[in-house]
Amino acid sequence: MASRTSRDVLGRGLRVLGRAIREQPRIFAVAVTGSVLFGLLVIASAYVVGAVVGDLVVPAVERGSVATGALALAAAALFGISVLRVVGIFGRRLGAGYMQYRLQAAYRRRVTRRYLDLPLAWHHRNSTGTLLSNANSDVEAAWYPIAPLPFAVGTLVMLVGAVASLFLTDWALALVGLAVFPALFALNVVYSRRMAPRQARAQRLRAEVSGIAHESFDGALVVKTMGRESQETARFGARAGELRDALISVGRLRGVFDPMLETLPSLGTLAVLVVGAIRLRQGAITVTELVSVAFLFTVLAFPVRAIGWVLAELPRSVAGWDRVRRVLDATGEMPYGNVTLDPAVRTPATLGFTDVHFAYEPAEAHLPGAEVLGEVTFTVPAGKTVALVGPTGAGKSTITSLAVRLVDPRTGRVTLDGVDVRDLTAASLAGTVALVAQVPFVFDDTVRANITLDRDGIGDDEVWAALRLAEADGFVAALPDGLDTMVGERGTSLSGGQRQRLTLARAIAGRPRLLVLDDATSAVDPRVEAAILAGLRAPDDGGAPASILVVAYRRATIALADEVIYVEHGRVVARGTHPELLATVPGYADLVTAYEQAEQEREQNRTYDEVTPMTSGLEIEVDR
Ligand SMILES: Nc1ncnc2c1ncn2[C@@H]1O[C@H](COP(=O)(O)OP(=O)(O)OP(=O)(O)O)[C@@H](O)[C@H]1O
Ligand SMILES: [Mg+2]
């Protein structure tokens, strides 16, 4: 079983190499040419050294005088060979390096591009750590054997040349070569087979370790405040220990095989000397030939290792490639349609949900996904504001994801101006609707870049207008470098409310015709929130107003809406104006009152924190 999988690995590894060669044929040709040149010159150098010893040194020792002219000629020949060998090495190294790093760059791009094309459901199933290691260490591992590959190919050519030249010299010496070279090759193959499972395991553990590390840095706040540092460290330590053991077992195998690979050619040289001495006495070969062949075995030892390097890296390459392929071959991306909405139309858009049913993909594919939304039907008429209200887990965020097509419904339709969103082009969709998510995301970049995202037609004037609407112009103007201020990874240098307002400004800056706000102003003062919403409904800078779908909790926000949709357990339970729902739906009235109480308590806590920041509950928790 084990040997079958290793044979598999050899075959699959060679196919991965074949793919690399097909992708970079010209550079590969340059590298192999350099390597073959080097190999042939290695053989040539052995014969020149043989000639120097046999035809110059031995006679000189016998005669007691040196033939200066012949010696100079031999020196010149060796020098010429060395120079050409340098050229060969240069070509090989340069080609191999180019090829390896180009492939790595190309596949890193392909993998990260694929991440963006794959649906959210796929991302939910794959941890960030795995994605990071797919794009980094797996891509690197896949193309690791490319570095020694040209050397190995050149060495194969060299071995054929060496055996041929042995046969031209003497059949007995050739037999020694025929015994030693295949033995070297076989040893290399055994080596790589033994290595395969160890390398695959190490590669998997690398991904797991990076996953855990990523998670604990990401959740640093939770880990610290909950006093879970030791447990997190232990969790990480256990997996890091496994990786260490896996790598040590790789090293141990290397420790056993490397000396054997080193010794075999030396044994070959020894055999050549023994057989050669006999053949010399028989008069079958000359001293020159014996020295040449003995020297050949010595200089071959090193290049033959290149074949071992390639074979030893193949398992890791296959493991990395499989993990890269899993991303590249993943399906489920949501293709865009080809219907465009006229970009000249800047009036508010109409959003329609018609009998929408939705379920998240289950963690394990064979389980049925539980329905999260059912029979959801409502409209956001052009220019109107509709509030989504409902208890936690009711499906509000899911509805906003459907509205901007982060996910597609299982059945039913989501439409923009009457067109199914699945039929719209990417540009039309992005140009028409913008979502401000429940969890604001800020890039590690300037304020300006965070708002424009390099989109066309958004200059500083538009940026400031958007900031004004989001009530963020005040704090941005007060930043040390204004729009050029770097906001730090995930906006850590900003307060929660500032981050929310920045992401809001980002959405507004694109002048969407429909704005979807998922609890996007929760960290903002209620008065400011109401002012922001009022501004969006009727921009005072003459900009076009947008239709708004807003997930709302506060009475003041809800009261601004033209209509309220009340959802519970993924169903629309009631719809109407705020006063209507208050009067007719008991659950709704309870919820709004509960939110209001929570809000008041939060307000009080906030004041308390500001007065005595050092003794807030959190600090005490941390100190303990
Ligand atoms: N990625 C996901 N995979 C599986 N189930 C999910 C996923 N996201 C949400 N759910 C489930 O879908 C249901 C609706 O979640 P949703 O986030 O839409 O609720 P919500 O109304 O926005 O809640 P909240 O007020 O807490 O933000 C919940 O039962 C939740 O457990
Ligand atoms: Mg939500």
XYZ file of C-alpha atoms and ligand atoms in Angstrom:
656
model
C 0.000 0.000 0.000
C 2.705 2.415 1.095
C 4.885 1.574 -1.888
C 1.952 2.026 -4.266
C 1.301 5.508 -2.967
C 5.005 6.356 -3.253
C 5.077 5.125 -6.841
C 2.053 7.329 -7.330
C 4.003 10.221 -5.872
C 6.866 9.665 -8.315
C 4.509 9.604 -11.291
C 2.473 12.552 -10.099
C 5.609 14.478 -9.192
C 6.960 13.995 -12.697
C 3.652 15.255 -14.078
C 3.918 18.390 -11.913
C 7.427 18.918 -13.319
C 6.054 18.378 -16.828
C 3.504 21.106 -16.228
C 6.270 23.463 -15.078
C 8.278 22.753 -18.227
C 5.225 23.307 -20.438
C 4.623 26.660 -18.750
C 8.217 27.910 -19.056
C 9.697 25.974 -21.994
C 12.215 28.562 -23.148
C 13.782 29.296 -19.791
C 13.878 25.582 -19.113
C 15.714 25.015 -22.422
C 18.314 27.648 -21.476
C 18.863 26.076 -18.057
C 19.129 22.546 -19.429
C 21.528 23.650 -22.189
C 23.752 25.190 -19.518
C 23.516 22.043 -17.463
C 24.295 19.686 -20.394
C 27.253 21.879 -21.362
C 28.496 21.589 -17.792
C 28.027 17.812 -17.773
C 29.895 17.215 -21.016
C 32.718 19.439 -19.809
C 32.952 17.464 -16.572
C 33.569 14.349 -18.671
C 36.053 16.262 -20.857
C 37.918 17.531 -17.804
C 38.322 13.963 -16.530
C 39.963 12.979 -19.820
C 42.235 16.039 -19.854
C 43.336 15.339 -16.271
C 43.931 11.719 -17.287
C 46.033 12.864 -20.238
C 48.033 15.268 -18.061
C 48.832 12.552 -15.556
C 49.360 9.685 -17.992
C 51.110 11.505 -20.834
C 52.946 14.304 -18.978
C 53.435 13.646 -15.266
C 54.293 9.932 -15.441
C 56.862 10.342 -18.265
C 58.233 13.429 -16.505
C 58.741 11.467 -13.276
C 60.416 8.690 -15.249
C 62.606 11.041 -17.262
C 63.174 13.650 -14.574
C 62.333 16.581 -16.870
C 59.078 18.322 -17.766
C 57.810 18.941 -21.317
C 56.972 22.606 -20.811
C 55.122 23.131 -24.096
C 52.779 20.185 -23.576
C 52.184 21.226 -19.971
C 51.222 24.734 -21.063
C 48.842 23.281 -23.615
C 47.215 21.062 -20.981
C 46.901 24.019 -18.592
C 45.274 26.074 -21.341
C 42.831 23.226 -22.079
C 41.868 22.909 -18.392
C 41.448 26.679 -18.125
C 39.241 26.758 -21.224
C 37.103 23.950 -19.850
C 36.752 25.775 -16.530
C 35.631 28.974 -18.235
C 33.048 27.145 -20.325
C 31.886 25.297 -17.219
C 31.313 28.639 -15.507
C 29.181 29.685 -18.482
C 27.221 26.458 -18.161
C 26.694 26.905 -14.422
C 25.635 30.512 -14.970
C 23.062 29.552 -17.602
C 21.713 26.742 -15.471
C 21.454 28.713 -12.245
C 19.947 31.762 -13.886
C 17.434 29.709 -15.852
C 16.454 27.567 -12.879
C 16.047 30.612 -10.635
C 13.946 32.480 -13.181
C 11.794 29.476 -13.781
C 11.202 28.718 -10.112
C 10.363 32.259 -9.030
C 8.245 33.001 -12.075
C 6.161 29.920 -11.457
C 5.814 30.825 -7.792
C 4.689 34.353 -8.607
C 2.276 33.180 -11.295
C 0.634 30.606 -9.051
C 0.472 32.930 -6.078
C -1.452 35.322 -8.306
C -3.721 32.570 -9.586
C -4.474 31.286 -6.089
C -5.273 34.696 -4.612
C -7.356 35.592 -7.665
C -9.275 32.354 -7.172
C -9.957 33.239 -3.530
C -11.753 36.351 -4.689
C -13.817 34.433 -7.247
C -14.919 31.696 -4.876
C -18.197 32.140 -3.022
C -18.494 33.027 0.651
C -19.661 29.493 1.393
C -16.249 28.196 0.312
C -14.470 30.736 2.473
C -16.581 29.730 5.467
C -15.300 26.175 5.059
C -11.618 27.147 4.862
C -9.655 28.800 7.644
C -7.626 31.921 6.994
C -4.491 30.043 8.055
C -5.090 27.441 5.353
C -5.640 30.128 2.734
C -2.418 31.841 3.787
C -0.412 28.661 3.583
C -1.992 27.727 0.219
C -0.838 31.012 -1.257
C 2.582 30.895 0.384
C 4.227 27.682 1.490
C 2.149 25.364 -0.708
C 2.919 27.328 -3.872
C 6.584 27.407 -2.866
C 6.638 23.695 -2.116
C 5.003 22.843 -5.431
C 7.830 24.494 -7.373
C 10.694 23.555 -5.072
C 12.141 20.804 -7.328
C 12.389 23.285 -10.192
C 15.623 24.651 -8.740
C 17.636 21.394 -9.093
C 15.624 20.090 -12.089
C 17.818 21.427 -14.930
C 20.890 20.196 -13.062
C 19.328 16.742 -12.768
C 18.364 16.607 -16.446
C 21.876 17.686 -17.447
C 23.282 15.035 -15.127
C 21.215 12.324 -16.796
C 22.706 13.353 -20.138
C 26.126 13.401 -18.513
C 25.662 9.862 -17.122
C 24.759 8.540 -20.576
C 27.840 10.308 -21.952
C 29.985 8.890 -19.161
C 28.810 5.299 -19.747
C 29.381 5.720 -23.507
C 32.896 7.037 -22.951
C 33.561 4.164 -20.520
C 32.606 1.659 -23.203
C 34.904 3.412 -25.661
C 37.714 3.072 -23.118
C 37.327 -0.440 -21.754
C 34.420 -2.864 -21.312
C 35.550 -3.959 -17.840
C 35.588 -0.407 -16.521
C 32.263 0.210 -18.246
C 30.783 -2.669 -16.249
C 31.834 -0.922 -13.040
C 30.011 2.173 -14.242
C 26.946 0.128 -15.184
C 26.890 -1.267 -11.664
C 27.466 1.991 -9.817
C 25.262 4.469 -11.722
C 22.029 2.448 -11.597
C 22.749 1.701 -7.931
C 23.034 5.431 -7.287
C 19.806 6.025 -9.131
C 18.012 3.251 -7.256
C 19.248 4.569 -3.931
C 17.879 7.983 -4.821
C 14.497 6.502 -5.708
C 14.280 4.553 -2.446
C 15.242 7.732 -0.627
C 12.473 9.773 -2.199
C 9.894 7.043 -1.549
C 10.776 6.917 2.105
C 10.643 10.682 2.195
C 7.186 11.011 0.611
C 4.885 10.431 3.582
C 7.148 12.411 5.924
C 7.184 15.439 3.650
C 3.431 15.340 3.075
C 2.829 15.226 6.823
C 5.219 18.125 7.440
C 3.503 20.205 4.770
C 0.079 19.581 6.296
C 1.353 20.470 9.760
C 2.902 23.686 8.462
C -0.559 24.795 7.356
C -2.114 23.808 10.673
C 0.521 25.632 12.694
C 0.070 28.788 10.653
C -3.696 28.432 11.052
C -3.506 28.261 14.826
C -1.007 31.120 14.979
C -3.257 33.254 12.826
C -6.293 32.490 14.933
C -4.638 33.314 18.227
C -3.192 36.616 16.952
C -6.540 37.480 15.444
C -8.294 36.686 18.683
C -5.572 38.242 20.845
C -8.107 40.423 22.623
C -10.299 37.493 23.625
C -7.318 35.364 24.580
C -5.919 38.097 26.814
C -9.114 39.263 28.462
C -10.236 35.690 29.153
C -6.825 34.782 30.570
C -6.400 31.963 28.042
C -2.767 32.713 27.154
C -1.422 29.464 28.612
C -4.066 27.316 26.934
C -3.536 29.056 23.582
C 0.222 28.618 23.935
C -0.263 24.952 24.797
C -2.546 24.426 21.782
C 0.014 26.055 19.532
C 2.913 24.284 21.256
C 1.366 20.845 20.738
C 1.001 21.353 17.007
C 4.387 23.046 16.685
C 5.839 20.027 18.494
C 4.258 17.687 15.961
C 5.738 19.736 13.150
C 9.134 19.591 14.852
C 8.896 15.795 15.133
C 7.855 15.508 11.498
C 10.790 17.640 10.390
C 13.199 15.729 12.618
C 12.075 12.478 11.038
C 12.771 14.092 7.643
C 16.212 15.066 8.900
C 16.884 11.601 10.310
C 16.113 10.003 6.966
C 18.362 12.510 5.282
C 21.089 11.653 7.803
C 20.891 7.982 6.832
C 20.715 8.380 3.062
C 22.992 11.339 2.445
C 26.182 9.520 3.558
C 25.191 6.472 1.506
C 24.733 8.631 -1.571
C 28.071 10.217 -0.789
C 29.861 6.874 -0.318
C 28.624 4.992 -3.366
C 30.703 6.953 -5.941
C 33.783 6.594 -3.730
C 33.246 2.840 -3.726
C 32.953 3.168 -7.517
C 36.341 4.896 -7.660
C 37.804 2.119 -5.512
C 36.366 -0.545 -7.824
C 37.759 1.312 -10.845
C 41.229 1.334 -9.283
C 41.110 -2.405 -8.515
C 39.673 -3.442 -11.893
C 41.824 -0.827 -13.646
C 45.055 -2.108 -12.049
C 44.296 -5.614 -13.325
C 43.441 -4.336 -16.797
C 46.580 -2.188 -16.786
C 48.746 -5.211 -16.002
C 46.965 -7.103 -18.801
C 47.905 -4.230 -21.080
C 44.267 -3.595 -22.000
C 44.341 0.067 -20.933
C 46.883 2.828 -20.486
C 47.695 4.838 -17.359
C 45.989 7.819 -19.014
C 42.760 5.874 -19.388
C 42.860 4.528 -15.848
C 43.416 7.969 -14.330
C 40.697 9.476 -16.538
C 38.096 6.922 -15.480
C 39.032 7.086 -11.792
C 38.806 10.871 -11.938
C 35.481 10.646 -13.781
C 33.944 8.686 -10.910
C 35.145 11.302 -8.432
C 33.737 14.284 -10.306
C 30.436 12.546 -11.094
C 29.563 12.037 -7.451
C 28.389 15.562 -6.876
C 26.155 16.140 -9.939
C 24.446 12.802 -9.422
C 23.135 14.192 -6.156
C 21.042 16.659 -8.158
C 18.839 13.765 -9.237
C 18.435 12.910 -5.570
C 17.485 16.486 -4.751
C 14.729 16.475 -7.321
C 13.422 13.088 -6.225
C 13.607 14.066 -2.560
C 11.607 17.251 -3.165
C 8.976 15.543 -5.318
C 6.759 14.345 -2.447
C 6.669 17.792 -0.934
C 6.017 19.244 -4.347
C 3.101 16.859 -4.914
C 1.682 17.625 -1.465
C 1.937 21.369 -2.123
C 0.544 21.038 -5.631
C -2.446 19.023 -4.417
C -3.269 21.779 -1.961
C -2.858 24.466 -4.605
C -4.955 22.468 -7.076
C -7.743 22.156 -4.504
C -8.056 25.943 -4.619
C -7.671 26.317 -8.388
C -10.164 23.517 -9.076
C -12.670 24.571 -6.422
C -16.044 25.281 -7.940
C -19.080 27.186 -6.860
C -17.980 30.609 -8.010
C -20.961 32.693 -8.974
C -20.646 33.677 -12.614
C -21.909 37.126 -13.458
C -24.566 37.668 -16.104
C -24.315 40.029 -19.077
C -27.203 42.414 -18.498
C -26.064 45.968 -17.863
C -28.062 48.666 -16.136
C -27.624 52.025 -17.903
C -24.774 53.696 -15.985
C -26.172 57.113 -16.901
C -29.250 56.456 -14.786
C -28.439 57.796 -11.303
C -31.928 57.675 -9.794
C -32.497 55.388 -6.794
C -32.892 51.710 -7.572
C -35.716 49.360 -6.650
C -34.812 46.196 -4.758
C -37.141 43.226 -4.868
C -37.169 39.918 -2.971
C -39.642 37.380 -4.353
C -40.295 34.217 -2.326
C -36.627 33.836 -1.440
C -35.505 30.669 0.323
C -31.940 30.303 1.522
C -29.719 27.849 3.404
C -26.041 28.069 4.218
C -23.964 25.192 2.943
C -23.461 22.708 5.754
C -19.948 22.192 7.100
C -20.055 18.635 5.789
C -21.313 18.326 2.265
C -23.524 15.285 2.833
C -25.633 16.978 5.507
C -28.588 19.038 4.362
C -28.264 22.745 5.127
C -30.967 24.015 7.465
C -33.167 26.674 5.916
C -32.227 30.120 7.220
C -34.707 32.147 5.163
C -38.095 31.109 3.791
C -40.740 32.835 1.678
C -39.046 36.201 2.053
C -40.863 38.705 -0.131
C -40.554 42.482 0.111
C -39.643 45.551 -1.921
C -37.502 48.585 -1.307
C -39.176 51.077 -3.659
C -36.996 53.635 -5.444
C -35.912 56.416 -3.102
C -37.491 54.828 -0.021
C -35.885 53.689 3.217
C -36.836 50.258 4.532
C -35.758 49.080 7.976
C -35.099 45.398 8.741
C -35.864 44.624 12.365
C -35.679 41.294 14.115
C -34.126 39.402 17.000
C -30.559 38.154 16.809
C -30.100 35.272 14.379
C -33.366 36.073 12.582
C -31.639 36.324 9.193
C -31.152 40.073 8.753
C -27.489 39.868 7.733
C -28.339 36.995 5.416
C -30.925 39.183 3.672
C -28.338 41.947 3.195
C -25.864 39.383 1.736
C -28.504 38.297 -0.768
C -29.299 41.903 -1.677
C -25.709 42.559 -2.797
C -25.269 39.004 -4.154
C -22.617 37.735 -1.796
C -24.761 34.603 -1.863
C -27.527 33.416 -4.187
C -30.960 32.210 -3.050
C -31.780 28.510 -3.113
C -35.083 29.357 -4.772
C -36.819 32.635 -5.504
C -35.459 35.854 -6.981
C -33.593 38.949 -5.899
C -34.012 41.799 -8.395
C -32.607 45.279 -8.965
C -34.852 47.465 -11.083
C -36.651 44.274 -12.044
C -33.508 42.465 -13.295
C -32.459 39.288 -11.503
C -29.129 40.119 -9.821
C -27.694 36.862 -11.216
C -28.092 38.298 -14.727
C -26.179 41.521 -14.003
C -22.574 42.143 -14.984
C -20.033 42.607 -12.209
C -19.700 46.304 -13.053
C -23.447 46.921 -13.031
C -23.870 45.169 -9.710
C -20.966 47.007 -8.043
C -22.050 50.323 -9.568
C -25.640 49.989 -8.392
C -25.559 48.649 -4.868
C -23.181 48.987 -1.914
C -23.168 47.108 1.375
C -21.803 48.390 4.642
C -21.289 45.195 6.623
C -21.984 44.518 10.273
C -18.254 44.128 10.933
C -16.403 47.076 9.381
C -13.249 46.229 7.485
C -10.496 48.815 7.059
C -7.382 48.192 4.949
C -3.888 48.937 6.234
C -3.627 51.981 4.004
C -4.405 55.700 3.916
C -7.845 57.111 4.652
C -8.082 58.158 1.010
C -7.222 54.705 -0.371
C -9.696 53.121 2.033
C -12.475 55.231 0.602
C -11.635 55.301 -3.117
C -10.398 51.688 -3.353
C -8.857 52.851 -6.656
C -12.283 53.228 -8.246
C -12.564 55.612 -11.185
C -14.101 59.012 -10.800
C -13.578 59.364 -7.061
C -11.387 62.418 -6.492
C -10.726 64.259 -3.249
C -13.919 66.305 -3.663
C -15.998 63.143 -3.832
C -14.088 61.688 -0.878
C -14.811 64.731 1.282
C -18.452 64.757 0.205
C -18.776 61.113 1.230
C -17.011 61.799 4.526
C -19.419 64.669 5.184
C -22.439 62.448 4.563
C -20.978 59.809 6.872
C -20.283 62.546 9.453
C -16.613 61.522 9.319
C -15.189 64.759 7.873
C -14.582 66.200 11.343
C -12.327 63.483 12.689
C -10.534 62.920 9.361
C -9.697 66.633 9.105
C -8.247 66.408 12.619
C -5.953 63.468 11.724
C -2.261 64.436 11.475
C -2.026 63.867 7.690
C -5.701 64.235 6.821
C -6.624 61.929 3.940
C -3.025 60.683 3.770
C -3.062 59.319 7.311
C -2.315 55.604 7.482
C -4.986 53.879 9.510
C -3.071 50.748 10.535
C -3.938 47.116 10.100
C -7.721 46.624 10.294
C -8.017 50.251 11.336
C -6.687 49.576 14.819
C -5.696 53.227 15.188
C -9.368 54.220 14.843
C -12.228 53.927 17.297
C -15.091 51.565 16.495
C -17.370 54.441 15.513
C -14.689 56.052 13.340
C -14.099 52.757 11.555
C -17.808 52.382 10.882
C -18.054 55.889 9.484
C -15.063 55.291 7.231
C -16.616 52.149 5.745
C -19.866 54.040 5.343
C -18.054 56.825 3.459
C -16.462 54.146 1.254
C -19.896 52.860 0.276
C -21.310 56.334 -0.319
C -18.322 57.480 -2.398
C -19.285 55.075 -5.192
C -22.670 56.851 -5.436
C -24.682 53.620 -5.193
C -28.323 53.720 -6.210
C -29.121 51.344 -3.381
C -27.356 51.404 -0.037
C -27.553 48.360 2.222
C -26.574 49.055 5.814
C -26.187 46.057 8.120
C -26.117 47.583 11.573
C -23.530 49.913 10.082
C -23.895 52.713 12.578
C -24.217 50.774 15.837
C -21.027 52.247 17.315
C -22.120 55.749 16.425
C -24.027 58.055 18.739
C -27.832 57.703 18.110
C -28.193 61.400 17.226
C -25.357 61.122 14.709
C -26.839 57.918 13.315
C -30.165 59.629 12.670
C -28.388 62.600 11.073
C -26.361 60.303 8.796
C -29.471 58.448 7.636
C -31.364 61.665 7.032
C -28.403 62.956 4.994
C -28.323 59.802 2.890
C -32.021 60.031 2.141
C -31.696 63.592 0.888
C -28.061 64.667 0.327
C -27.770 68.426 0.764
C -24.875 68.648 -1.737
C -27.266 68.069 -4.639
C -26.129 64.463 -5.068
C -28.680 61.861 -6.054
C -30.459 60.200 -3.141
C -30.312 56.417 -2.788
C -32.802 53.762 -1.806
C -31.837 52.383 1.577
C -32.224 48.988 3.197
C -31.097 49.330 6.795
C -30.798 46.769 9.586
C -31.825 48.902 12.537
C -32.104 48.573 16.293
C -32.746 52.081 17.568
C -36.140 53.639 17.746
C -34.831 56.882 16.251
C -33.400 55.066 13.250
C -36.416 52.856 12.746
C -38.719 55.868 12.947
C -36.942 57.378 9.934
C -37.870 54.434 7.706
C -40.789 54.567 5.300
C -41.503 50.956 6.054
C -40.377 48.385 8.592
C -39.964 44.682 7.763
C -40.085 42.558 10.895
C -38.339 39.181 10.597
C -38.291 36.248 12.993
C -36.720 32.833 12.329
C -36.026 33.714 8.720
C -39.605 34.685 7.885
C -41.168 38.065 7.336
C -43.630 38.190 10.214
C -45.026 41.668 9.704
C -44.505 44.838 7.675
C -45.770 48.374 8.000
C -44.791 51.681 9.506
C -43.153 51.782 12.891
C -46.292 53.002 14.730
C -48.411 50.377 12.978
C -46.096 47.547 14.026
C -45.824 48.901 17.561
C -49.582 48.809 17.844
C -50.207 45.431 16.214
C -47.181 43.148 16.716
C -46.437 42.327 20.367
C -43.034 40.735 19.626
C -41.959 43.848 17.755
C -42.877 46.219 20.589
C -41.015 44.012 23.102
C -37.922 43.897 20.931
C -37.737 47.633 20.331
C -38.212 48.316 24.031
C -35.532 45.776 24.929
C -33.108 47.345 22.470
C -33.846 50.739 23.919
C -33.061 49.583 27.456
C -29.832 47.928 26.331
C -28.892 51.122 24.543
C -29.476 53.219 27.652
C -27.365 50.899 29.763
C -24.591 51.056 27.189
C -24.801 54.807 27.208
C -24.407 54.835 31.007
C -21.472 52.446 30.906
C -19.795 54.582 28.308
C -19.941 57.616 30.590
C -18.645 55.524 33.471
C -15.718 54.309 31.362
C -14.802 57.787 30.304
C -14.696 59.018 33.880
C -12.693 56.140 35.346
C -11.026 54.402 32.440
C -8.419 52.566 34.525
C -10.944 50.775 36.698
C -13.409 49.602 34.067
C -14.409 45.964 34.385
C -12.097 44.979 31.566
C -8.973 46.317 33.217
C -9.677 44.502 36.462
C -10.247 41.297 34.507
C -6.902 41.698 32.764
C -5.010 42.471 35.962
C -6.256 39.343 37.571
N -21.818 31.378 7.442
C -22.847 30.762 8.019
N -22.935 29.419 7.955
C -23.979 28.774 8.527
N -24.979 29.372 9.163
C -24.947 30.709 9.273
C -23.878 31.479 8.696
N -24.114 32.777 8.956
C -25.264 32.819 9.652
N -25.766 31.589 9.851
C -27.033 31.249 10.528
O -28.069 31.904 9.840
C -29.022 32.432 10.738
C -29.230 33.913 10.431
O -28.010 34.600 10.664
P -27.872 36.154 10.383
O -26.456 36.510 10.523
O -28.536 36.457 9.096
O -28.734 36.754 11.591
P -28.943 38.285 11.975
O -30.402 38.503 11.960
O -28.109 39.170 11.154
O -28.443 38.290 13.487
P -27.731 39.498 14.299
O -28.811 40.412 14.740
O -27.157 38.776 15.478
O -26.731 40.121 13.423
C -28.500 32.160 12.131
O -29.220 31.068 12.640
C -27.070 31.787 11.934
O -26.689 30.792 12.852
Mg -26.478 40.318 11.530
